[in-house]
Amino acid sequence: VGGRGKPDLLGLLPALAADTDPDVRRQAAASLGKFPTGDSRGVLIRLIGDSRNLVRMQAEEGLLAIAGDIKVPQAVASKIADSNADVRYHACRVLGYLEAKEYTSQVFTRLAQEKRPRNIGAVVFALGRFRATAATDPIAALAPHTAPEIREQVGAALGLLNAPRTYGILKTLAFDKLSPETRLAAIRAMGIIGDGDAFNETLLTLLKSVTNHITSSDRAMACWSIGRARPVSLPVMKRLVVQATTAVIPADGMMEFDSDTVLASAAFALAQCSLADPKARTHAEEVLKAHSLAIDSGDPTAFDNVEMVPTPEIFEVARQAKAYLEGRTVQPAPRPTRSIEVSYGRIRKTQY
């Protein structure tokens, strides 16, 4: 019904939204998101209290979808203190996504009243999106919480609130041993804040952390943040070069290259740094040269004395990074689809 976009079919949706089959209710919520009317809004608000999570999430998305054409915050805000914990959870998330700052005080009140971890996390999420600086210290106090969903939202919120007194908390959360999501949120927060002087050392440590619980996703996010931090220290720039061109990951008695995501992120980080710091340009060009070796050059000696053969993805990222570095419009290209005979990724040098 929603796919057809015909208003005369809207009357069918309220009944479908009350169907006994949860998948029917979920699809009804998806369709309601295409009709920005008061009736749609009312049904979607009812569905954020549905017994099934997928239905509730689809209703949340529907409310966000119609918010550009019809007033949603006021209707949703009336549910902040609802007796249903799921309704309160989604109400805070919707208000947060819409950055409905006019409801900051009402949401802030819930911070001390909510008991369920995911609800506390939703309140923290909304307050962060509101840039509610008055909530900074209460949010920071939740950083040691045992629930990972709360620690994750604390990391994200502190990045948006940008209070120097909480930088130490972000540095701790960036190495959270139990929650990958918390680490990523805290590391990303460093890039959102963009204070290189405050975070250079931590980001460098993350790049060098190639064992234990720090993963390639963490290192890729560290590259993302480095690309947005100013100033970036010389040791960090040099480590980006090493990360992008050298086998640095211990594995089965040998060293392997980091993931393609990290290699690409390091290259782009250096390209971004180059726009603000001319010293970074030499390092960026060194990486992009290594990532731009032509796979189909036809020269059988093209890869002599070369440790890394770039994958097609890395080759394409290097092309785009060059365009970015040169101030040209980045034009994406399709990934190569022809048969590939070379074993991409790494070449081991054999010594006789």
mmCIF file of C-alpha atoms in Angstrom:
data_model
loop_
_atom_site.group_PDB
_atom_site.id
_atom_site.type_symbol
_atom_site.label_atom_id
_atom_site.label_comp_id
_atom_site.label_asym_id
_atom_site.label_seq_id
_atom_site.Cartn_x
_atom_site.Cartn_y
_atom_site.Cartn_z
ATOM 1 C CA VAL A 1 0.000 0.000 0.000
ATOM 2 C CA GLY A 2 2.736 2.452 0.953
ATOM 3 C CA GLY A 3 4.739 1.516 -2.108
ATOM 4 C CA ARG A 4 1.889 2.636 -4.319
ATOM 5 C CA GLY A 5 1.752 5.967 -2.486
ATOM 6 C CA LYS A 6 -1.998 6.347 -2.957
ATOM 7 C CA PRO A 7 -3.677 8.312 -0.137
ATOM 8 C CA ASP A 8 -7.003 6.554 -0.778
ATOM 9 C CA LEU A 9 -5.390 3.320 0.404
ATOM 10 C CA LEU A 10 -4.321 4.838 3.724
ATOM 11 C CA GLY A 11 -7.574 3.703 5.318
ATOM 12 C CA LEU A 12 -6.429 0.089 5.058
ATOM 13 C CA LEU A 13 -3.344 0.569 7.195
ATOM 14 C CA PRO A 14 -4.744 1.083 10.727
ATOM 15 C CA ALA A 15 -6.416 -2.339 10.572
ATOM 16 C CA LEU A 16 -3.278 -3.947 9.177
ATOM 17 C CA ALA A 17 -1.256 -2.281 11.956
ATOM 18 C CA ALA A 18 -3.409 -4.180 14.457
ATOM 19 C CA ASP A 19 -3.095 -7.558 12.703
ATOM 20 C CA THR A 20 -2.159 -10.586 14.795
ATOM 21 C CA ASP A 21 0.803 -11.295 12.492
ATOM 22 C CA PRO A 22 3.793 -9.164 13.605
ATOM 23 C CA ASP A 23 5.215 -9.097 10.084
ATOM 24 C CA VAL A 24 1.988 -7.571 8.793
ATOM 25 C CA ARG A 25 2.190 -4.951 11.543
ATOM 26 C CA ARG A 26 5.809 -4.230 10.634
ATOM 27 C CA GLN A 27 4.967 -3.768 6.961
ATOM 28 C CA ALA A 28 2.022 -1.579 7.893
ATOM 29 C CA ALA A 29 4.392 0.611 9.916
ATOM 30 C CA ALA A 30 6.715 0.846 6.906
ATOM 31 C CA SER A 31 3.821 1.932 4.706
ATOM 32 C CA LEU A 32 2.545 4.459 7.240
ATOM 33 C CA GLY A 33 5.936 6.143 7.055
ATOM 34 C CA LYS A 34 5.060 7.165 3.501
ATOM 35 C CA PHE A 35 1.893 9.008 4.507
ATOM 36 C CA PRO A 36 2.630 12.154 6.572
ATOM 37 C CA THR A 37 -0.793 12.562 8.141
ATOM 38 C CA GLY A 38 -2.075 12.896 11.662
ATOM 39 C CA ASP A 39 -3.669 9.463 11.455
ATOM 40 C CA SER A 40 -0.389 7.877 10.392
ATOM 41 C CA ARG A 41 1.421 9.616 13.215
ATOM 42 C CA GLY A 42 -1.085 8.331 15.753
ATOM 43 C CA VAL A 43 -0.843 4.730 14.595
ATOM 44 C CA LEU A 44 2.960 4.845 14.481
ATOM 45 C CA ILE A 45 3.093 6.213 18.021
ATOM 46 C CA ARG A 46 0.910 3.322 19.096
ATOM 47 C CA LEU A 47 3.222 0.872 17.338
ATOM 48 C CA ILE A 48 6.332 2.019 19.210
ATOM 49 C CA GLY A 49 4.732 0.162 22.096
ATOM 50 C CA ASP A 50 4.226 -3.047 20.095
ATOM 51 C CA SER A 51 5.228 -6.376 21.668
ATOM 52 C CA ARG A 52 7.721 -7.087 18.843
ATOM 53 C CA ASN A 53 10.999 -5.213 18.532
ATOM 54 C CA LEU A 54 11.070 -5.209 14.714
ATOM 55 C CA VAL A 55 7.631 -3.608 14.645
ATOM 56 C CA ARG A 56 8.697 -0.974 17.158
ATOM 57 C CA MET A 57 11.873 -0.163 15.225
ATOM 58 C CA GLN A 58 9.920 0.141 11.975
ATOM 59 C CA ALA A 59 7.447 2.466 13.679
ATOM 60 C CA GLU A 60 10.318 4.600 14.940
ATOM 61 C CA GLU A 61 11.674 4.842 11.403
ATOM 62 C CA GLY A 62 8.215 5.746 10.172
ATOM 63 C CA LEU A 63 7.917 8.623 12.626
ATOM 64 C CA LEU A 64 11.282 9.957 11.517
ATOM 65 C CA ALA A 65 10.250 9.607 7.881
ATOM 66 C CA ILE A 66 7.115 11.755 8.253
ATOM 67 C CA ALA A 67 8.712 14.316 10.591
ATOM 68 C CA GLY A 68 9.744 16.529 7.700
ATOM 69 C CA ASP A 69 6.148 17.046 6.626
ATOM 70 C CA ILE A 70 4.127 16.883 9.823
ATOM 71 C CA LYS A 71 4.809 17.817 13.449
ATOM 72 C CA VAL A 72 6.097 14.783 15.290
ATOM 73 C CA PRO A 73 8.082 15.954 18.368
ATOM 74 C CA GLN A 74 5.148 17.302 20.360
ATOM 75 C CA ALA A 75 3.110 14.132 19.915
ATOM 76 C CA VAL A 76 6.072 11.907 20.743
ATOM 77 C CA ALA A 77 7.113 14.023 23.736
ATOM 78 C CA SER A 78 3.797 13.216 25.390
ATOM 79 C CA LYS A 79 5.079 9.646 25.685
ATOM 80 C CA ILE A 80 8.366 10.414 27.470
ATOM 81 C CA ALA A 81 6.864 9.341 30.821
ATOM 82 C CA ASP A 82 4.608 6.596 29.436
ATOM 83 C CA SER A 83 4.060 3.535 31.636
ATOM 84 C CA ASN A 84 5.398 1.318 28.841
ATOM 85 C CA ALA A 85 9.206 1.225 28.961
ATOM 86 C CA ASP A 86 9.439 0.444 25.228
ATOM 87 C CA VAL A 87 7.374 3.517 24.385
ATOM 88 C CA ARG A 88 9.636 5.701 26.532
ATOM 89 C CA TYR A 89 12.702 4.183 24.877
ATOM 90 C CA HIS A 90 11.570 4.932 21.340
ATOM 91 C CA ALA A 91 10.168 8.338 22.273
ATOM 92 C CA CYS A 92 13.597 9.428 23.523
ATOM 93 C CA ARG A 93 15.288 8.054 20.424
ATOM 94 C CA VAL A 94 12.898 9.846 18.060
ATOM 95 C CA LEU A 95 13.293 13.142 19.920
ATOM 96 C CA GLY A 96 17.063 12.675 19.874
ATOM 97 C CA TYR A 97 17.230 11.997 16.153
ATOM 98 C CA LEU A 98 15.037 15.026 15.515
ATOM 99 C CA GLU A 99 17.210 17.099 17.881
ATOM 100 C CA ALA A 100 14.064 18.405 19.543
ATOM 101 C CA LYS A 101 15.944 20.510 22.091
ATOM 102 C CA GLU A 102 12.781 22.114 23.398
ATOM 103 C CA TYR A 103 12.164 18.900 25.327
ATOM 104 C CA THR A 104 15.568 18.801 26.999
ATOM 105 C CA SER A 105 14.264 19.315 30.529
ATOM 106 C CA GLN A 106 11.640 16.575 30.204
ATOM 107 C CA VAL A 107 14.161 14.095 28.842
ATOM 108 C CA PHE A 108 16.766 15.096 31.427
ATOM 109 C CA THR A 109 14.268 14.244 34.166
ATOM 110 C CA ARG A 110 14.150 10.674 32.885
ATOM 111 C CA LEU A 111 17.896 10.204 33.400
ATOM 112 C CA ALA A 112 17.437 9.682 37.123
ATOM 113 C CA GLN A 113 14.145 7.832 36.779
ATOM 114 C CA GLU A 114 14.868 5.183 34.162
ATOM 115 C CA LYS A 115 16.087 1.828 35.460
ATOM 116 C CA ARG A 116 16.335 -0.298 32.336
ATOM 117 C CA PRO A 117 19.822 0.066 30.764
ATOM 118 C CA ARG A 118 18.594 0.505 27.186
ATOM 119 C CA ASN A 119 16.242 3.255 28.347
ATOM 120 C CA ILE A 120 19.039 5.029 30.179
ATOM 121 C CA GLY A 121 21.081 4.745 26.999
ATOM 122 C CA ALA A 122 18.233 6.267 24.968
ATOM 123 C CA VAL A 123 18.013 9.212 27.361
ATOM 124 C CA VAL A 124 21.780 9.751 27.142
ATOM 125 C CA PHE A 125 21.561 9.515 23.342
ATOM 126 C CA ALA A 126 18.878 12.206 23.206
ATOM 127 C CA LEU A 127 20.671 14.537 25.622
ATOM 128 C CA GLY A 128 23.837 14.235 23.568
ATOM 129 C CA ARG A 129 21.970 15.075 20.385
ATOM 130 C CA PHE A 130 20.396 18.044 22.181
ATOM 131 C CA ARG A 131 23.906 19.256 23.154
ATOM 132 C CA ALA A 132 22.533 19.484 26.692
ATOM 133 C CA THR A 133 25.667 20.740 28.414
ATOM 134 C CA ALA A 134 23.917 20.780 31.799
ATOM 135 C CA ALA A 135 23.734 16.995 31.551
ATOM 136 C CA THR A 136 27.458 16.539 30.907
ATOM 137 C CA ASP A 137 28.486 15.539 34.417
ATOM 138 C CA PRO A 138 25.536 13.182 35.073
ATOM 139 C CA ILE A 139 26.248 11.514 31.739
ATOM 140 C CA ALA A 140 29.979 11.268 32.451
ATOM 141 C CA ALA A 141 29.171 9.639 35.797
ATOM 142 C CA LEU A 142 27.602 6.735 33.898
ATOM 143 C CA ALA A 143 30.845 5.844 32.092
ATOM 144 C CA PRO A 144 31.749 3.000 34.497
ATOM 145 C CA HIS A 145 28.268 1.445 34.224
ATOM 146 C CA THR A 146 28.222 -2.331 33.815
ATOM 147 C CA ALA A 147 25.757 -2.153 30.897
ATOM 148 C CA PRO A 148 27.624 -1.781 27.570
ATOM 149 C CA GLU A 149 24.670 -0.075 25.887
ATOM 150 C CA ILE A 150 24.976 2.730 28.418
ATOM 151 C CA ARG A 151 28.757 3.056 28.073
ATOM 152 C CA GLU A 152 28.366 3.207 24.285
ATOM 153 C CA GLN A 153 25.892 6.071 24.471
ATOM 154 C CA VAL A 154 28.032 7.881 27.039
ATOM 155 C CA GLY A 155 30.957 7.810 24.628
ATOM 156 C CA ALA A 156 28.843 9.122 21.761
ATOM 157 C CA ALA A 157 27.219 11.840 23.872
ATOM 158 C CA LEU A 158 30.495 13.115 25.324
ATOM 159 C CA GLY A 159 31.760 13.639 21.796
ATOM 160 C CA LEU A 160 28.813 15.899 21.044
ATOM 161 C CA LEU A 161 28.965 17.709 24.389
ATOM 162 C CA ASN A 162 32.703 18.409 23.946
ATOM 163 C CA ALA A 163 33.714 19.173 27.524
ATOM 164 C CA PRO A 164 37.512 19.000 28.051
ATOM 165 C CA ARG A 165 36.988 17.690 31.588
ATOM 166 C CA THR A 166 35.536 14.498 30.061
ATOM 167 C CA TYR A 167 38.349 13.809 27.588
ATOM 168 C CA GLY A 168 39.980 11.399 30.028
ATOM 169 C CA ILE A 169 36.774 9.371 30.151
ATOM 170 C CA LEU A 170 36.747 9.070 26.362
ATOM 171 C CA LYS A 171 40.346 7.880 26.413
ATOM 172 C CA THR A 172 39.376 5.148 28.856
ATOM 173 C CA LEU A 173 36.261 4.102 26.949
ATOM 174 C CA ALA A 174 38.312 3.841 23.742
ATOM 175 C CA PHE A 175 39.990 0.751 25.208
ATOM 176 C CA ASP A 176 36.870 -0.863 26.716
ATOM 177 C CA LYS A 177 37.659 -4.582 26.784
ATOM 178 C CA LEU A 178 34.085 -5.828 26.835
ATOM 179 C CA SER A 179 32.226 -3.664 24.332
ATOM 180 C CA PRO A 180 33.361 -3.072 20.723
ATOM 181 C CA GLU A 181 30.488 -0.622 20.292
ATOM 182 C CA THR A 182 31.712 1.447 23.228
ATOM 183 C CA ARG A 183 35.228 1.602 21.813
ATOM 184 C CA LEU A 184 33.983 2.745 18.416
ATOM 185 C CA ALA A 185 31.710 5.394 19.929
ATOM 186 C CA ALA A 186 34.515 6.821 22.073
ATOM 187 C CA ILE A 187 37.064 6.801 19.255
ATOM 188 C CA ARG A 188 34.596 8.461 16.902
ATOM 189 C CA ALA A 189 33.884 11.069 19.568
ATOM 190 C CA MET A 190 37.542 12.091 19.435
ATOM 191 C CA GLY A 191 37.164 12.876 15.742
ATOM 192 C CA ILE A 192 33.941 14.775 16.295
ATOM 193 C CA ILE A 193 35.669 16.902 18.929
ATOM 194 C CA GLY A 194 38.699 17.240 16.655
ATOM 195 C CA ASP A 195 41.226 18.280 19.324
ATOM 196 C CA GLY A 196 44.490 16.804 18.092
ATOM 197 C CA ASP A 197 46.495 18.087 21.028
ATOM 198 C CA ALA A 198 44.177 16.211 23.391
ATOM 199 C CA PHE A 199 43.893 12.949 21.470
ATOM 200 C CA ASN A 200 47.027 12.461 19.327
ATOM 201 C CA GLU A 201 48.686 10.174 21.867
ATOM 202 C CA THR A 202 45.584 8.024 22.357
ATOM 203 C CA LEU A 203 44.938 7.696 18.631
ATOM 204 C CA LEU A 204 48.568 6.723 18.074
ATOM 205 C CA THR A 205 48.295 4.052 20.748
ATOM 206 C CA LEU A 206 45.172 2.680 19.079
ATOM 207 C CA LEU A 207 46.938 2.456 15.709
ATOM 208 C CA LYS A 208 49.790 0.541 17.312
ATOM 209 C CA SER A 209 47.454 -1.815 19.169
ATOM 210 C CA VAL A 210 47.376 -4.864 16.926
ATOM 211 C CA THR A 211 46.790 -7.575 19.514
ATOM 212 C CA ASN A 212 44.387 -8.351 22.361
ATOM 213 C CA HIS A 213 40.946 -6.769 22.134
ATOM 214 C CA ILE A 214 41.673 -3.849 19.775
ATOM 215 C CA THR A 215 40.399 -4.763 16.300
ATOM 216 C CA SER A 216 40.798 -3.509 12.747
ATOM 217 C CA SER A 217 37.450 -1.707 13.155
ATOM 218 C CA ASP A 218 38.927 0.241 16.077
ATOM 219 C CA ARG A 219 42.031 1.141 14.086
ATOM 220 C CA ALA A 220 39.937 2.193 11.082
ATOM 221 C CA MET A 221 37.864 4.433 13.336
ATOM 222 C CA ALA A 222 41.075 5.886 14.780
ATOM 223 C CA CYS A 223 42.091 6.776 11.205
ATOM 224 C CA TRP A 224 38.695 8.422 10.685
ATOM 225 C CA SER A 225 39.214 10.562 13.774
ATOM 226 C CA ILE A 226 42.788 11.430 12.843
ATOM 227 C CA GLY A 227 41.532 12.753 9.512
ATOM 228 C CA ARG A 228 39.349 15.207 11.409
ATOM 229 C CA ALA A 229 41.667 16.142 14.276
ATOM 230 C CA ARG A 230 43.831 19.264 14.235
ATOM 231 C CA PRO A 231 46.712 19.438 14.675
ATOM 232 C CA VAL A 232 47.918 15.916 13.911
ATOM 233 C CA SER A 233 51.338 15.127 15.344
ATOM 234 C CA LEU A 234 54.232 13.930 13.200
ATOM 235 C CA PRO A 235 54.430 10.547 15.022
ATOM 236 C CA VAL A 236 50.781 9.943 14.155
ATOM 237 C CA MET A 237 51.364 10.797 10.485
ATOM 238 C CA LYS A 238 54.361 8.468 10.325
ATOM 239 C CA ARG A 239 52.374 5.677 11.939
ATOM 240 C CA LEU A 240 49.640 6.086 9.328
ATOM 241 C CA VAL A 241 52.269 5.468 6.656
ATOM 242 C CA VAL A 242 53.494 2.364 8.460
ATOM 243 C CA GLN A 243 49.940 1.125 8.994
ATOM 244 C CA ALA A 244 49.065 1.581 5.333
ATOM 245 C CA THR A 245 52.201 0.159 3.700
ATOM 246 C CA THR A 246 53.750 -2.361 6.088
ATOM 247 C CA ALA A 247 52.779 -5.752 7.481
ATOM 248 C CA VAL A 248 52.107 -4.966 11.128
ATOM 249 C CA ILE A 249 49.671 -7.663 12.296
ATOM 250 C CA PRO A 250 51.219 -10.723 14.008
ATOM 251 C CA ALA A 251 49.616 -13.942 12.758
ATOM 252 C CA ASP A 252 50.839 -17.525 12.950
ATOM 253 C CA GLY A 253 54.480 -16.630 13.351
ATOM 254 C CA MET A 254 54.502 -14.077 10.549
ATOM 255 C CA MET A 255 53.384 -10.512 9.924
ATOM 256 C CA GLU A 256 50.346 -9.645 7.840
ATOM 257 C CA PHE A 257 48.919 -6.400 6.505
ATOM 258 C CA ASP A 258 46.047 -4.755 8.283
ATOM 259 C CA SER A 259 42.550 -5.001 6.789
ATOM 260 C CA ASP A 260 41.685 -3.139 3.593
ATOM 261 C CA THR A 261 39.410 -0.898 5.633
ATOM 262 C CA VAL A 262 42.318 0.258 7.780
ATOM 263 C CA LEU A 263 44.639 0.731 4.787
ATOM 264 C CA ALA A 264 42.036 2.805 2.972
ATOM 265 C CA SER A 265 41.156 4.793 6.092
ATOM 266 C CA ALA A 266 44.819 5.587 6.728
ATOM 267 C CA ALA A 267 45.261 6.824 3.174
ATOM 268 C CA PHE A 268 42.235 9.094 3.380
ATOM 269 C CA ALA A 269 43.246 10.356 6.816
ATOM 270 C CA LEU A 270 46.589 11.502 5.435
ATOM 271 C CA ALA A 271 44.870 13.125 2.454
ATOM 272 C CA GLN A 272 42.592 15.021 4.833
ATOM 273 C CA CYS A 273 45.513 16.059 7.035
ATOM 274 C CA SER A 274 47.345 17.360 3.965
ATOM 275 C CA LEU A 275 44.725 20.011 3.354
ATOM 276 C CA ALA A 276 45.473 21.584 6.737
ATOM 277 C CA ASP A 277 49.149 20.651 7.183
ATOM 278 C CA PRO A 278 51.526 20.726 4.185
ATOM 279 C CA LYS A 279 53.906 18.411 6.063
ATOM 280 C CA ALA A 280 51.380 15.626 5.739
ATOM 281 C CA ARG A 281 51.320 15.781 1.949
ATOM 282 C CA THR A 282 54.618 13.938 1.523
ATOM 283 C CA HIS A 283 53.360 11.127 3.727
ATOM 284 C CA ALA A 284 50.051 10.998 1.867
ATOM 285 C CA GLU A 285 51.785 10.790 -1.496
ATOM 286 C CA GLU A 286 54.021 7.984 -0.231
ATOM 287 C CA VAL A 287 50.995 5.918 0.778
ATOM 288 C CA LEU A 288 49.006 6.661 -2.364
ATOM 289 C CA LYS A 289 51.955 5.664 -4.522
ATOM 290 C CA ALA A 290 52.116 2.299 -2.772
ATOM 291 C CA HIS A 291 48.362 1.875 -3.132
ATOM 292 C CA SER A 292 48.337 2.814 -6.812
ATOM 293 C CA LEU A 293 50.505 0.106 -8.340
ATOM 294 C CA ALA A 294 48.797 -0.797 -11.607
ATOM 295 C CA ILE A 295 47.565 -4.381 -11.429
ATOM 296 C CA ASP A 296 47.241 -4.668 -15.217
ATOM 297 C CA SER A 297 50.402 -2.792 -16.176
ATOM 298 C CA GLY A 298 51.665 -5.811 -18.096
ATOM 299 C CA ASP A 299 55.106 -5.406 -16.577
ATOM 300 C CA PRO A 300 56.130 -8.741 -14.980
ATOM 301 C CA THR A 301 58.653 -6.919 -12.799
ATOM 302 C CA ALA A 302 56.159 -4.315 -11.563
ATOM 303 C CA PHE A 303 55.993 -5.870 -8.113
ATOM 304 C CA ASP A 304 59.659 -6.763 -7.621
ATOM 305 C CA ASN A 305 60.836 -5.743 -4.139
ATOM 306 C CA VAL A 306 57.306 -4.729 -3.230
ATOM 307 C CA GLU A 307 55.796 -6.110 -0.048
ATOM 308 C CA MET A 308 52.177 -5.234 -0.725
ATOM 309 C CA VAL A 309 50.078 -5.705 -3.821
ATOM 310 C CA PRO A 310 47.020 -3.447 -3.529
ATOM 311 C CA THR A 311 43.629 -5.089 -3.819
ATOM 312 C CA PRO A 312 41.219 -3.660 -6.396
ATOM 313 C CA GLU A 313 39.391 -1.919 -3.548
ATOM 314 C CA ILE A 314 42.568 -0.287 -2.240
ATOM 315 C CA PHE A 315 43.547 0.727 -5.770
ATOM 316 C CA GLU A 316 40.154 2.415 -6.220
ATOM 317 C CA VAL A 317 40.315 4.177 -2.846
ATOM 318 C CA ALA A 318 43.766 5.506 -3.749
ATOM 319 C CA ARG A 319 42.367 6.936 -6.977
ATOM 320 C CA GLN A 320 39.615 8.720 -5.072
ATOM 321 C CA ALA A 321 42.023 9.916 -2.352
ATOM 322 C CA LYS A 322 44.276 11.434 -5.026
ATOM 323 C CA ALA A 323 41.337 13.343 -6.443
ATOM 324 C CA TYR A 324 40.422 14.561 -2.965
ATOM 325 C CA LEU A 325 44.015 15.602 -2.293
ATOM 326 C CA GLU A 326 44.137 17.554 -5.542
ATOM 327 C CA GLY A 327 40.850 19.317 -4.884
ATOM 328 C CA ARG A 328 39.009 17.548 -7.680
ATOM 329 C CA THR A 329 35.496 16.147 -7.474
ATOM 330 C CA VAL A 330 35.733 12.549 -6.394
ATOM 331 C CA GLN A 331 34.118 10.316 -8.999
ATOM 332 C CA PRO A 332 33.517 6.745 -7.799
ATOM 333 C CA ALA A 333 34.061 3.872 -10.195
ATOM 334 C CA PRO A 334 32.666 0.337 -10.171
ATOM 335 C CA ARG A 335 34.772 -2.373 -8.583
ATOM 336 C CA PRO A 336 36.688 -4.467 -11.167
ATOM 337 C CA THR A 337 34.689 -7.550 -12.112
ATOM 338 C CA ARG A 338 37.010 -9.348 -14.515
ATOM 339 C CA SER A 339 38.771 -12.523 -13.485
ATOM 340 C CA ILE A 340 41.697 -11.827 -11.188
ATOM 341 C CA GLU A 341 44.666 -14.182 -11.239
ATOM 342 C CA VAL A 342 47.001 -12.374 -8.861
ATOM 343 C CA SER A 343 46.746 -13.363 -5.195
ATOM 344 C CA TYR A 344 46.025 -9.935 -3.770
ATOM 345 C CA GLY A 345 46.768 -8.744 -0.278
ATOM 346 C CA ARG A 346 50.296 -9.725 0.608
ATOM 347 C CA ILE A 347 53.503 -11.099 -0.884
ATOM 348 C CA ARG A 348 56.017 -12.857 1.293
ATOM 349 C CA LYS A 349 59.630 -12.210 0.430
ATOM 350 C CA THR A 350 61.547 -15.478 0.365
ATOM 351 C CA GLN A 351 65.161 -15.358 1.441
ATOM 352 C CA TYR A 352 67.606 -18.011 0.170
#
